[in-house]
CSV table of C-alpha atoms and ligand atoms in Angstrom, one decimal:
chain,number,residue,atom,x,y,z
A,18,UNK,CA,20.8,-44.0,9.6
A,19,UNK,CA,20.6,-41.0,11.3
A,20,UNK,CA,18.0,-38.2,11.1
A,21,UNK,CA,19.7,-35.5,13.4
A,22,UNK,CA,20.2,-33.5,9.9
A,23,UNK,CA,16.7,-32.7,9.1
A,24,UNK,CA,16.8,-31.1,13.0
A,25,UNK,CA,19.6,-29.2,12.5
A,26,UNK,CA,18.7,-27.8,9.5
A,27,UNK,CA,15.4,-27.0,10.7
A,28,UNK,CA,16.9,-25.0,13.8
A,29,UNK,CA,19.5,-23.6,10.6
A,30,UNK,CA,16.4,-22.2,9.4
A,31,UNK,CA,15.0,-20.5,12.3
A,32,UNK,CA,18.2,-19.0,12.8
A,33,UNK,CA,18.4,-17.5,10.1
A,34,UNK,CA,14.8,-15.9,9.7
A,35,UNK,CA,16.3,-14.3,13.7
A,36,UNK,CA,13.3,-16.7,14.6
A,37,UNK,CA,15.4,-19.1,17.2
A,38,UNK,CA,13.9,-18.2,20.4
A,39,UNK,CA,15.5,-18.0,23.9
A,40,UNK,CA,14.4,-18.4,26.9
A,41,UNK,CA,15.6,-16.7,30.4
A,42,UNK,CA,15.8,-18.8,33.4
A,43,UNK,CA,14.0,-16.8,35.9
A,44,UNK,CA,13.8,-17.6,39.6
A,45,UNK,CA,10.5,-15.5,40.7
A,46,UNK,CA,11.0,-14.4,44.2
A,47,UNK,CA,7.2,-15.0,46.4
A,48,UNK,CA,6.0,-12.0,47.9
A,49,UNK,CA,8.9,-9.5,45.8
A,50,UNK,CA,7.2,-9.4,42.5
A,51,UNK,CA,7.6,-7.8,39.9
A,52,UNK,CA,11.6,-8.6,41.7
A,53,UNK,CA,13.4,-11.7,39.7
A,54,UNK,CA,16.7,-13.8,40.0
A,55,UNK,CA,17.6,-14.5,36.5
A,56,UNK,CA,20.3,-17.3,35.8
A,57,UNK,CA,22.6,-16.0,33.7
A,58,UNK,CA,25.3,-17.8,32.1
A,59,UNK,CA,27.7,-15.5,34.2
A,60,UNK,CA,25.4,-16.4,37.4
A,61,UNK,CA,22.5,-15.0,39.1
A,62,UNK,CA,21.5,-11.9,38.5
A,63,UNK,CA,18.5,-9.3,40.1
A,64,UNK,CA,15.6,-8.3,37.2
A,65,UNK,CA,12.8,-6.7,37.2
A,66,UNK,CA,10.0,-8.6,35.1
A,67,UNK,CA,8.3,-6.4,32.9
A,68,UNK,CA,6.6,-8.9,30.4
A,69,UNK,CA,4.5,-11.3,33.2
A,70,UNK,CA,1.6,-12.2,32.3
A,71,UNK,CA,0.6,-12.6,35.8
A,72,UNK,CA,-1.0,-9.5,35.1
A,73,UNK,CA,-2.2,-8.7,39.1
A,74,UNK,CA,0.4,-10.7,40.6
A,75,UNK,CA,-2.2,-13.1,41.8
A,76,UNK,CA,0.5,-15.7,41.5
A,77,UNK,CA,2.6,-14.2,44.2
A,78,UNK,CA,-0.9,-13.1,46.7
A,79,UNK,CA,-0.6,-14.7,50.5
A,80,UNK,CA,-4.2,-16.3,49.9
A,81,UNK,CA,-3.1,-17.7,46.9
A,82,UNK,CA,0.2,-19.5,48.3
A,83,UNK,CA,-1.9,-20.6,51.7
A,84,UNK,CA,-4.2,-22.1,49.7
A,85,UNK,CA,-1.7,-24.2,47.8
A,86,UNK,CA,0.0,-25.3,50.6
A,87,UNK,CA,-3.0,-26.1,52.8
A,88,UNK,CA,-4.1,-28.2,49.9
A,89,UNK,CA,-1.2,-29.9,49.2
A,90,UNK,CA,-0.7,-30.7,52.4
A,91,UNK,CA,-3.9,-32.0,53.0
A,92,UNK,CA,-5.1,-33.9,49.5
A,93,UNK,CA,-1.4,-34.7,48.5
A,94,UNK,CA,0.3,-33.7,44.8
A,95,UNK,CA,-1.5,-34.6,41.7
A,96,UNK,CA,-4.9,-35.6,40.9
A,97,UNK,CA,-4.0,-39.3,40.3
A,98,UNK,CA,-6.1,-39.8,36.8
A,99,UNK,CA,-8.1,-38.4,34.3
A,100,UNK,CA,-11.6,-36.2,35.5
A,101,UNK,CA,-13.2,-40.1,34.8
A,102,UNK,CA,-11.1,-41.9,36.7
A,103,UNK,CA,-10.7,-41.2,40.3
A,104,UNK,CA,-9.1,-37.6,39.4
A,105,UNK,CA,-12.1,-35.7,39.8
A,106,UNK,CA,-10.8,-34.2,43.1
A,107,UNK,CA,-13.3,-31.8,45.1
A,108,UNK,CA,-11.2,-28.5,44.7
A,109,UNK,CA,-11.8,-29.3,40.9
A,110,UNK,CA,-15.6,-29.2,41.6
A,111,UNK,CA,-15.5,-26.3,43.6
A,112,UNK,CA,-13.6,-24.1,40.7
A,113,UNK,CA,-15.7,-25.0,38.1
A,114,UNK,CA,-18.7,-24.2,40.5
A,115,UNK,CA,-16.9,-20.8,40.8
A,116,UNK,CA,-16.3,-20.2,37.4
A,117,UNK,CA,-19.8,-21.1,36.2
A,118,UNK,CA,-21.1,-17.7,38.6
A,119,UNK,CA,-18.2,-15.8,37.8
A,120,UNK,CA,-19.5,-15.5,33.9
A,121,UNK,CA,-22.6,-16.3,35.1
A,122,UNK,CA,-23.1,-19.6,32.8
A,123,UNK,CA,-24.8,-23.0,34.4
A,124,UNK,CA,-21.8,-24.7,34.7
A,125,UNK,CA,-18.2,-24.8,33.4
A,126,UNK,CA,-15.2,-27.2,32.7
A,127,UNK,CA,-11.7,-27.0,33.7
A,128,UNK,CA,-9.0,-28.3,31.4
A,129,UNK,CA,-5.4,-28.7,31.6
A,130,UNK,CA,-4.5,-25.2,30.2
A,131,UNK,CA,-6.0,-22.4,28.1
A,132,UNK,CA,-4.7,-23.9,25.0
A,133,UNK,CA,-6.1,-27.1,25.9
A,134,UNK,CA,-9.4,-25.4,26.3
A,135,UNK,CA,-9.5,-23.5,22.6
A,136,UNK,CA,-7.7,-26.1,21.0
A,137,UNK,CA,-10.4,-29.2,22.0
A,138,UNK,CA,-13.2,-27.4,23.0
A,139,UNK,CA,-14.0,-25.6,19.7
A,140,UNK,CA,-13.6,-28.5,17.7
A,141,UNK,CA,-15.7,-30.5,19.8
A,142,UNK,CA,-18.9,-27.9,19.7
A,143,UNK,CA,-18.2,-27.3,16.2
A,144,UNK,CA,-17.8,-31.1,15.7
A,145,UNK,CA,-21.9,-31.5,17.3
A,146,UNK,CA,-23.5,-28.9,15.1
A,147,UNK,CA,-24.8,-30.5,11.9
A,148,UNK,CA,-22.5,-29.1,8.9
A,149,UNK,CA,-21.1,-26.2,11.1
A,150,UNK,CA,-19.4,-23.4,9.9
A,151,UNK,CA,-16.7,-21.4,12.0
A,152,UNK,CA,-16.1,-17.7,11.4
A,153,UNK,CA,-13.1,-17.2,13.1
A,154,UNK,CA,-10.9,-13.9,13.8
A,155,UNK,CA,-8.0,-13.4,11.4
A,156,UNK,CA,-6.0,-12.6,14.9
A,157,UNK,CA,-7.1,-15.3,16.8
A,158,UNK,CA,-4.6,-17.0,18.6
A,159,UNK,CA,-2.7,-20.0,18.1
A,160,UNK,CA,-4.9,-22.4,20.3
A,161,UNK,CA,-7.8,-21.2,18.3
A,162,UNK,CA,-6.5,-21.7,14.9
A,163,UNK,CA,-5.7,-25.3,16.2
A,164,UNK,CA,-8.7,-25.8,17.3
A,165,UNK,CA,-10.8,-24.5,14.3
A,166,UNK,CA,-8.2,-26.5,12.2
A,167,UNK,CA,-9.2,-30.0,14.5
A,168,UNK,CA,-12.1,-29.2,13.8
A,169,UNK,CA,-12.2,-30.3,10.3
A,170,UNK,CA,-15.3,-28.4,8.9
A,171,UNK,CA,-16.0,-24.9,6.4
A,172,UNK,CA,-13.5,-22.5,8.2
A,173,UNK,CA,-14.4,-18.2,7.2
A,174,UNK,CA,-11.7,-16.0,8.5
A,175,UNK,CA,-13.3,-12.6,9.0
A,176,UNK,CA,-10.6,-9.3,8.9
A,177,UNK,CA,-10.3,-8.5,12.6
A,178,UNK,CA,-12.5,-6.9,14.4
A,179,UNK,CA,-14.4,-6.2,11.5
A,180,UNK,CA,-17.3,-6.2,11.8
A,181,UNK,CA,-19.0,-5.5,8.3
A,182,UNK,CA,-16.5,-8.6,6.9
A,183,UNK,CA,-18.0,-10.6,9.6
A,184,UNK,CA,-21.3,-10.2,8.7
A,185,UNK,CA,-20.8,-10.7,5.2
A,186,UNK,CA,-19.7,-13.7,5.6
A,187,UNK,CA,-22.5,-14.5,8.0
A,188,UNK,CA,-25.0,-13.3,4.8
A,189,UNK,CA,-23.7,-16.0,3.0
A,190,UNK,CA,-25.0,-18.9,4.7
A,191,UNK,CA,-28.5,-20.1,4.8
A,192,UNK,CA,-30.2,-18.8,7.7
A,193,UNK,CA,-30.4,-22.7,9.3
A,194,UNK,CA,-26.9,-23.6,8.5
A,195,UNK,CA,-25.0,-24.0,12.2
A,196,UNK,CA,-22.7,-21.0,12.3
A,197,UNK,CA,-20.0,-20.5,15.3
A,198,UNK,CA,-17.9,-17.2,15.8
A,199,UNK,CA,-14.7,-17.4,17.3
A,200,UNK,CA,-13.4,-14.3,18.7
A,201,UNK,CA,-11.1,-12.9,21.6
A,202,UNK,CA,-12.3,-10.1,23.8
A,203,UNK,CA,-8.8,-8.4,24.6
A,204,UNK,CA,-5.9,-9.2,21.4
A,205,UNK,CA,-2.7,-9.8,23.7
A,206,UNK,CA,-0.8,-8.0,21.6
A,207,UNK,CA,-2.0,-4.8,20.7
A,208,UNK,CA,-4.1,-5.0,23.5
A,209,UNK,CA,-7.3,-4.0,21.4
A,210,UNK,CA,-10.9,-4.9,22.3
A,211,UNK,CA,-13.3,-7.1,20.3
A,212,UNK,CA,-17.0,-5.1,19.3
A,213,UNK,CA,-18.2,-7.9,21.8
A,214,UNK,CA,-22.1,-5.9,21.2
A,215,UNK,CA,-22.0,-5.8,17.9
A,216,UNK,CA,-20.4,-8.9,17.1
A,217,UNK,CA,-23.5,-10.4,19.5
A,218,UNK,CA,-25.7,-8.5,17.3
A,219,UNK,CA,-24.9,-10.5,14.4
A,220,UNK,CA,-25.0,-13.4,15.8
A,221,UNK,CA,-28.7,-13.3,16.8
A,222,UNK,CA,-29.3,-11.8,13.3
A,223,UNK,CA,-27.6,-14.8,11.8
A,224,UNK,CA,-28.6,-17.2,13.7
A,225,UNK,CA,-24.7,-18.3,14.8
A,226,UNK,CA,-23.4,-19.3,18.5
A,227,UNK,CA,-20.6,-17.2,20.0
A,228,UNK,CA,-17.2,-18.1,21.4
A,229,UNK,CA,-15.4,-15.8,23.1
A,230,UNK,CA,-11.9,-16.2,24.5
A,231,UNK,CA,-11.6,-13.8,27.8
A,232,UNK,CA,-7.9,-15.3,28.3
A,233,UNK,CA,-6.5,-11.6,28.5
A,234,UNK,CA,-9.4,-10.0,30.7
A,235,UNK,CA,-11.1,-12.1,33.3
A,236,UNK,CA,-10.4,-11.1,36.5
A,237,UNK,CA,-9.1,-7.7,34.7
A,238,UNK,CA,-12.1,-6.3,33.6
A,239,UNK,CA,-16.0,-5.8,34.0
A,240,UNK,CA,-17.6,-6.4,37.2
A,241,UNK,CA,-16.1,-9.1,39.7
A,242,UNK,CA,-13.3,-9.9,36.9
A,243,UNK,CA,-16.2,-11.5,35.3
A,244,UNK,CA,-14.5,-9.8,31.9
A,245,UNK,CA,-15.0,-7.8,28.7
A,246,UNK,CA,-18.1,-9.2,27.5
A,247,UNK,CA,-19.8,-8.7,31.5
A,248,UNK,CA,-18.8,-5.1,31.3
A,249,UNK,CA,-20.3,-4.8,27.8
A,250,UNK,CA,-23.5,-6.1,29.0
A,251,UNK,CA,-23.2,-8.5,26.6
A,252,UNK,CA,-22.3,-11.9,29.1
A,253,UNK,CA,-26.1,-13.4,28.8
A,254,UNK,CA,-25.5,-13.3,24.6
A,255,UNK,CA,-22.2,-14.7,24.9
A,256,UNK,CA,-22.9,-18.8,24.7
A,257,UNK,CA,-19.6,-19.9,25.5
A,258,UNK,CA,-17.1,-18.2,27.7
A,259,UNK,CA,-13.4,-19.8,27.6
A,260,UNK,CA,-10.6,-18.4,29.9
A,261,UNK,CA,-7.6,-19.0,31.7
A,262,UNK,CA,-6.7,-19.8,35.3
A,263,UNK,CA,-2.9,-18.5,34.3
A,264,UNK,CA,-3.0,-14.6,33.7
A,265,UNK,CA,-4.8,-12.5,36.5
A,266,UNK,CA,-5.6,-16.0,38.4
A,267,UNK,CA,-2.2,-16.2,38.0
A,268,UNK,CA,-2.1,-20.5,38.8
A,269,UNK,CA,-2.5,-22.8,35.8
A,270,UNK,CA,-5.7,-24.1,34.0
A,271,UNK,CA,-8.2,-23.2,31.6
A,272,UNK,CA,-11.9,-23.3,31.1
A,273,UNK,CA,-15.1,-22.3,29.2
A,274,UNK,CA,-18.4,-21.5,31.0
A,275,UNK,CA,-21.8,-22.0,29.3
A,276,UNK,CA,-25.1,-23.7,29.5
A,277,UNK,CA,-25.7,-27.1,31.5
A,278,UNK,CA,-26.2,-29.2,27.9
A,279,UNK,CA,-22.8,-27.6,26.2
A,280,UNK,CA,-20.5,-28.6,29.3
A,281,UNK,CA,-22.0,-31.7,29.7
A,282,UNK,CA,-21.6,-32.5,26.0
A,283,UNK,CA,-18.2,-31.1,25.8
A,284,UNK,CA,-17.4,-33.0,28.8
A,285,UNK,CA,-18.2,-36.7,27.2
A,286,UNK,CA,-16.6,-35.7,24.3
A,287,UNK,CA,-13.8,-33.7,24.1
A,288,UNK,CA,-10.8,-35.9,24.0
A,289,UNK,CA,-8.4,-33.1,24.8
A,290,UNK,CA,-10.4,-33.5,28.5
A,291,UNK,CA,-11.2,-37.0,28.3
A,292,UNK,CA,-7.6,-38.2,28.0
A,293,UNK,CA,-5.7,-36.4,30.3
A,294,UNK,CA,-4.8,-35.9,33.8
A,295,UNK,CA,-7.0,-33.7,35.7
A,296,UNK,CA,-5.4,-30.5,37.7
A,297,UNK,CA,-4.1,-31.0,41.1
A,298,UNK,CA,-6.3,-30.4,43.7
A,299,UNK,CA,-3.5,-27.7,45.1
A,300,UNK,CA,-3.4,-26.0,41.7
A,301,UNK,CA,-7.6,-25.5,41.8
A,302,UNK,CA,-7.7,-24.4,45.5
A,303,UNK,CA,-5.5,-21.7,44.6
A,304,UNK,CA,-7.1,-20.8,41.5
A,305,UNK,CA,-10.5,-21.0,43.5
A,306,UNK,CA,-8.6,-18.3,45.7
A,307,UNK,CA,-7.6,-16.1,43.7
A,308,UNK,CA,-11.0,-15.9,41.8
A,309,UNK,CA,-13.2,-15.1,45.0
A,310,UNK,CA,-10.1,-12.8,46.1
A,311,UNK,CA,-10.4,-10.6,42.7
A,312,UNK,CA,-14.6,-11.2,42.8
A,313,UNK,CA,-14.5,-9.2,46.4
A,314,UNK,CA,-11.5,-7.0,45.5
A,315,UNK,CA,-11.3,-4.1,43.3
A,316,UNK,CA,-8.2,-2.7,43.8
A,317,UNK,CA,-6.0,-4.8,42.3
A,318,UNK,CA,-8.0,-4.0,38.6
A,319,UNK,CA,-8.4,-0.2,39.9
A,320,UNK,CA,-4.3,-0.2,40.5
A,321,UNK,CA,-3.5,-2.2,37.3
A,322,UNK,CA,-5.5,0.2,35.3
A,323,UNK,CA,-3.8,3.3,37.0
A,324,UNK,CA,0.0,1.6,36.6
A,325,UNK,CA,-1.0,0.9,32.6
A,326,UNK,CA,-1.9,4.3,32.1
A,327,UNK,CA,1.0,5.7,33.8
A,328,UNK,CA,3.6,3.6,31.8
A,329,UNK,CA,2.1,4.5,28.4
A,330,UNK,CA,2.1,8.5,29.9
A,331,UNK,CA,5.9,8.4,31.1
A,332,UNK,CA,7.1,6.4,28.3
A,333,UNK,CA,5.1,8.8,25.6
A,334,UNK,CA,6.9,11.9,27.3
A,335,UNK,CA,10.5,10.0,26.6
A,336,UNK,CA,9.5,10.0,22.9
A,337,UNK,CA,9.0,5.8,22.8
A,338,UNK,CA,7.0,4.6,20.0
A,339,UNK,CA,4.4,3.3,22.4
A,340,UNK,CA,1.3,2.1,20.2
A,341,UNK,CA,-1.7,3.4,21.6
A,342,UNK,CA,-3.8,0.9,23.5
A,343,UNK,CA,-7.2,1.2,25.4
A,344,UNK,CA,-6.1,-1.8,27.9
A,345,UNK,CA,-3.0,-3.1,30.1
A,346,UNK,CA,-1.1,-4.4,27.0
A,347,UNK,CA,1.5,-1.9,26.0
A,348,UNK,CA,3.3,-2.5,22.8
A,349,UNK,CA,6.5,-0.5,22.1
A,350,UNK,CA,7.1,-0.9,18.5
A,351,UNK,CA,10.3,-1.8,17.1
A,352,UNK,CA,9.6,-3.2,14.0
A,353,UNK,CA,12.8,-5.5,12.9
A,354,UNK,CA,13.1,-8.8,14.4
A,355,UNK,CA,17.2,-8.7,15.0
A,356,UNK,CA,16.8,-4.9,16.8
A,357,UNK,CA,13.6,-6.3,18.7
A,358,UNK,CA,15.8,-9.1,20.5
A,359,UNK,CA,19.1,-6.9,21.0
A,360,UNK,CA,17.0,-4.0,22.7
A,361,UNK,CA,16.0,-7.1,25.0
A,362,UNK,CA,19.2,-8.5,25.4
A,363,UNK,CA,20.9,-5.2,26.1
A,364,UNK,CA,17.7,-4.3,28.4
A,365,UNK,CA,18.8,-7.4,30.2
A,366,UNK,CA,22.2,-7.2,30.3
A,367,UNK,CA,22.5,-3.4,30.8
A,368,UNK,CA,19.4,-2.6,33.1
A,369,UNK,CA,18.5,-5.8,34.7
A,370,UNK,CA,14.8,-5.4,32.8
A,371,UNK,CA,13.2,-8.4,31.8
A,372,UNK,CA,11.2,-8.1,28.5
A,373,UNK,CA,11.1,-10.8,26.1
A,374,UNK,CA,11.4,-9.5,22.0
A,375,UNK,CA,8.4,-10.7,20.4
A,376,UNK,CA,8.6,-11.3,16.9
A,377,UNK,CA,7.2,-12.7,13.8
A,378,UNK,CA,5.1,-15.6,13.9
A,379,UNK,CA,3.4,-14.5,17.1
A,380,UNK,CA,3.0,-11.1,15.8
A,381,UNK,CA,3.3,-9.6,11.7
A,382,UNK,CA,6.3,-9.2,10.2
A,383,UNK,CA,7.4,-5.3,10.5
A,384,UNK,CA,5.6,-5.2,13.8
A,385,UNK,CA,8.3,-6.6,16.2
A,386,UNK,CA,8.0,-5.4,19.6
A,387,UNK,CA,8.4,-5.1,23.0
A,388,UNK,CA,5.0,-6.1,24.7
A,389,UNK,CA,5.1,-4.6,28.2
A,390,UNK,CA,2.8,-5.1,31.0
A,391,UNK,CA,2.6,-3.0,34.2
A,392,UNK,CA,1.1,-4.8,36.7
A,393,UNK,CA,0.0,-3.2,39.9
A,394,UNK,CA,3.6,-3.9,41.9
A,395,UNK,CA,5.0,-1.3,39.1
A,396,UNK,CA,5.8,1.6,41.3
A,397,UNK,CA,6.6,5.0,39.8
A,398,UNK,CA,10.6,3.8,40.8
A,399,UNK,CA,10.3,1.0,38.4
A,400,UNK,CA,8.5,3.2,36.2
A,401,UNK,CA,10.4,5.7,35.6
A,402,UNK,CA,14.2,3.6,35.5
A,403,UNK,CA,12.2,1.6,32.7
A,404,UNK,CA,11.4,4.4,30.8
A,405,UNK,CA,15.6,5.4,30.9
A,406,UNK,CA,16.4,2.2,30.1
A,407,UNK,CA,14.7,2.3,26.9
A,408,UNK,CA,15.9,5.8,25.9
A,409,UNK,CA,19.3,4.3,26.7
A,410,UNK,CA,18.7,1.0,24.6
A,411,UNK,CA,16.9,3.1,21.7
A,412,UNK,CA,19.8,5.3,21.3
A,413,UNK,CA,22.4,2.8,21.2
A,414,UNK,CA,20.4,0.6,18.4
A,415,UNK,CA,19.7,4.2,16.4
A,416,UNK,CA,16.0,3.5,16.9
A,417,UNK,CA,14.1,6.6,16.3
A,418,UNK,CA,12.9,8.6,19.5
A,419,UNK,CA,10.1,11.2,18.7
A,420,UNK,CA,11.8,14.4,18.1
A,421,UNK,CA,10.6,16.5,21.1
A,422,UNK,CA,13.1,14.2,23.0
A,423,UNK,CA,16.4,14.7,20.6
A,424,UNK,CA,15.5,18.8,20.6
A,425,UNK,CA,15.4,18.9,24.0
A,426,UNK,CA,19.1,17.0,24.2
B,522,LIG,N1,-5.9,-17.8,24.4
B,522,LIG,C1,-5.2,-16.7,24.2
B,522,LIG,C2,-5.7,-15.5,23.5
B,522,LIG,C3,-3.8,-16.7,24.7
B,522,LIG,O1,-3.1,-15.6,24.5
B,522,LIG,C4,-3.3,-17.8,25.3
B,522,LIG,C5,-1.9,-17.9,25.8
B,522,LIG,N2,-1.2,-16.8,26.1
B,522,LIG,C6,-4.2,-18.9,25.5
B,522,LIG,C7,-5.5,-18.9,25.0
B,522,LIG,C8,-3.7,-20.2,26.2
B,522,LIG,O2,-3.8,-20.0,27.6
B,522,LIG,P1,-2.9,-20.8,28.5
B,522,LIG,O3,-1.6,-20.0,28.7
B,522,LIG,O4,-3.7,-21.0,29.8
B,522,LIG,O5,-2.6,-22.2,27.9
């Protein structure tokens, strides 16, 4: 008896709905970002990255790599066990200590990734409030939706970033049922920003606990990198802070920050930290790095702002459907799944651009896209042989430019 059928029809079907995804083999090049071998089937091949989420390059930074190395070199390659036994490594210690004032929390928790984070951390708080409810986002992302699933208990999904849906919702609960709102700060795809006040507003008025996922924003936003909700004001109101050490920390890890009782709790529960194999001491002394680099530095967020606003500006003036966006995420709308992933093969092939198509499930259907982000190694140079590109790879798909451009042919 063999099963390989049901897989192959299952990979038929992703085929089919132009879902099958691909991945390029990159080879990033340290100290040449945004600069990238890729490994085409013809050989390798020079790229530009223009869809890392390394969003300051922090991956690439001398302090960052020094600290890795030194590390290594010193405390060896892996933890060697789970946070309980004998993998609770002092680096470890010394980023969660970090974290904790970066959000200014009491203390914070380090798990394996981001995902890991959302996905057993939410269910775990939830899972200790008596007959919790969640109100969660309706564009949360995946790690929360697992998590809220896990979680097992009355789920509300409130019509994002809306604020009035959320709080009737909230209206419809007794005052002393336990209510949790799960939320992002910064949506990675549209790169729109949560009403972190407001939302905070109804939480006190409600009585409910708030959990915000800065993934896409700390170390990008509000003062030190602390994030969105910091430069709202709104940090203190916030009760649990989750984040990753992967974007503008640009290592691997995530976290959540919040009051001594919550991490301790989470801690000696959560099996999703319990069970696994804590970070290497390497990966945390570079993550600590590139946390009290970005704490101390401004320019990196200062340049990263500038570079965003200058790609959306340039590729605005070449007629591109840019979707407007108040952050670093820029979307350039395609809207069909098979033109989304030929304008990024043919940006590939033809250009030696490096932008994945992102399609349906991680965004709507009829929304497919190219989701660019400038990070602050995006000179003008780049800038402006991207923005050609695209005209280029628009023109030969028949993808409509704004008309200024064609008038002006
Ligand atoms: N939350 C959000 C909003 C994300 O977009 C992601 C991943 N891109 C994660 C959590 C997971 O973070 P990580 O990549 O560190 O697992």
């Amino acid at each position: 008896m063999t099963y390989d059928h049901f897989f192959s029809v299952a990979l038929a079907r992703l085929h089919q709905e132009r879902r099958y995804r691909v991945f390029a083999d990159l080879e990033r090049i340290a100290g040449r970002f945004p600069y990238a071998r890729w490994h085409s089937p013809d050989g390798p091949r020079p790229v530009v990255i223009w869809c890392s989420n390394d969003y300051l390059g922090m991956g690439q930074h001398p302090k960052v790599i020094s600290a890795m190395i030194e590390t290594a070199t010193r405390m060896g390659a892996g933890a060697g066990g789970t946070r309980n036994i004998s993998g609770t490594n002092h680096p470890l210690v010394e980023l969660e200590r970090e974290l904790a004032e970066l959000h200014g929390k009491e203390a914070a928790l380090v798990f394996t990734s981001g995902y890991v984070s959302n996905e057993t951390g939410i269910p775990t708080i939830a899972g200790l409030l008596p007959d919790c409810v969640i109100l969660s986002d309706a564009w949360n992302h995946n790690s929360m939706i697992e998590g809220v699933r896990r979680a097992g208990v009355e789920k509300k999904i409130w019509r994002h970033n809306d604020v009035g849906h959320l709080e009737e919702l909230l209206a419809a609960e007794v005052l002393e049922r336990p209510k949790l709102i799960a939320f992002e700060a910064l949506y990675s795809m549209d790169g729109d920003v949560a009403p972190v006040k407001k939302i905070c507003d109804l939480a006190e008025r409600y009585g409910a606990m708030t959990y915000i996922d800065e993934v896409h924003s700390a170390g990008m936003y509000g003062p030190a990198g602390a994030g969105i909700a910091a430069r709202e004001g709104a940090l203190h109101r916030i009760d649990v802070v989750e984040g990753t050490l992967a974007k503008a920390f640009g290592c691997l890890g995530g976290y959540i920050a919040a009051n001594a009782d919550i991490i301790d709790a989470v801690r000696s529960y959560a099996p999703g930290f319990i069970f696994t194999t804590a970070l290497p001491p390497a990966v945390c002394a570079a993550a600590t790095a590139a946390i009290q680099h970005l704490k101390a530095s401004q320019c990196e967020r200062d340049r990263h702002q500038e570079r965003a606003a200058r790609v959306k500006a340039v590729l605005n003036e070449a007629g591109l459907p840019v979707m407007p966006s108040e952050t670093h995420i820029v979307p350039v709308m395609v809207s069909d799944p098979e033109k989304c992933k030929q304008a990024s093969d043919l940006l590939l092939a033809k250009h030696g651009i490096y932008v994945q198509p992102i399609n349906y499930p991680t965004v709507r259907r009829g929304t497919e896209r190219l989701r660019l982000t400038p990070t602050p190694y995006h000179d003008d140079k780049l800038v402006d042989a991207l923005a050609e590109a695209l005209v280029d790879v628009w023109r030969r798909l028949g993808l409509p430019l704004r008309s200024r451009v064609l008038a002006a042919e």
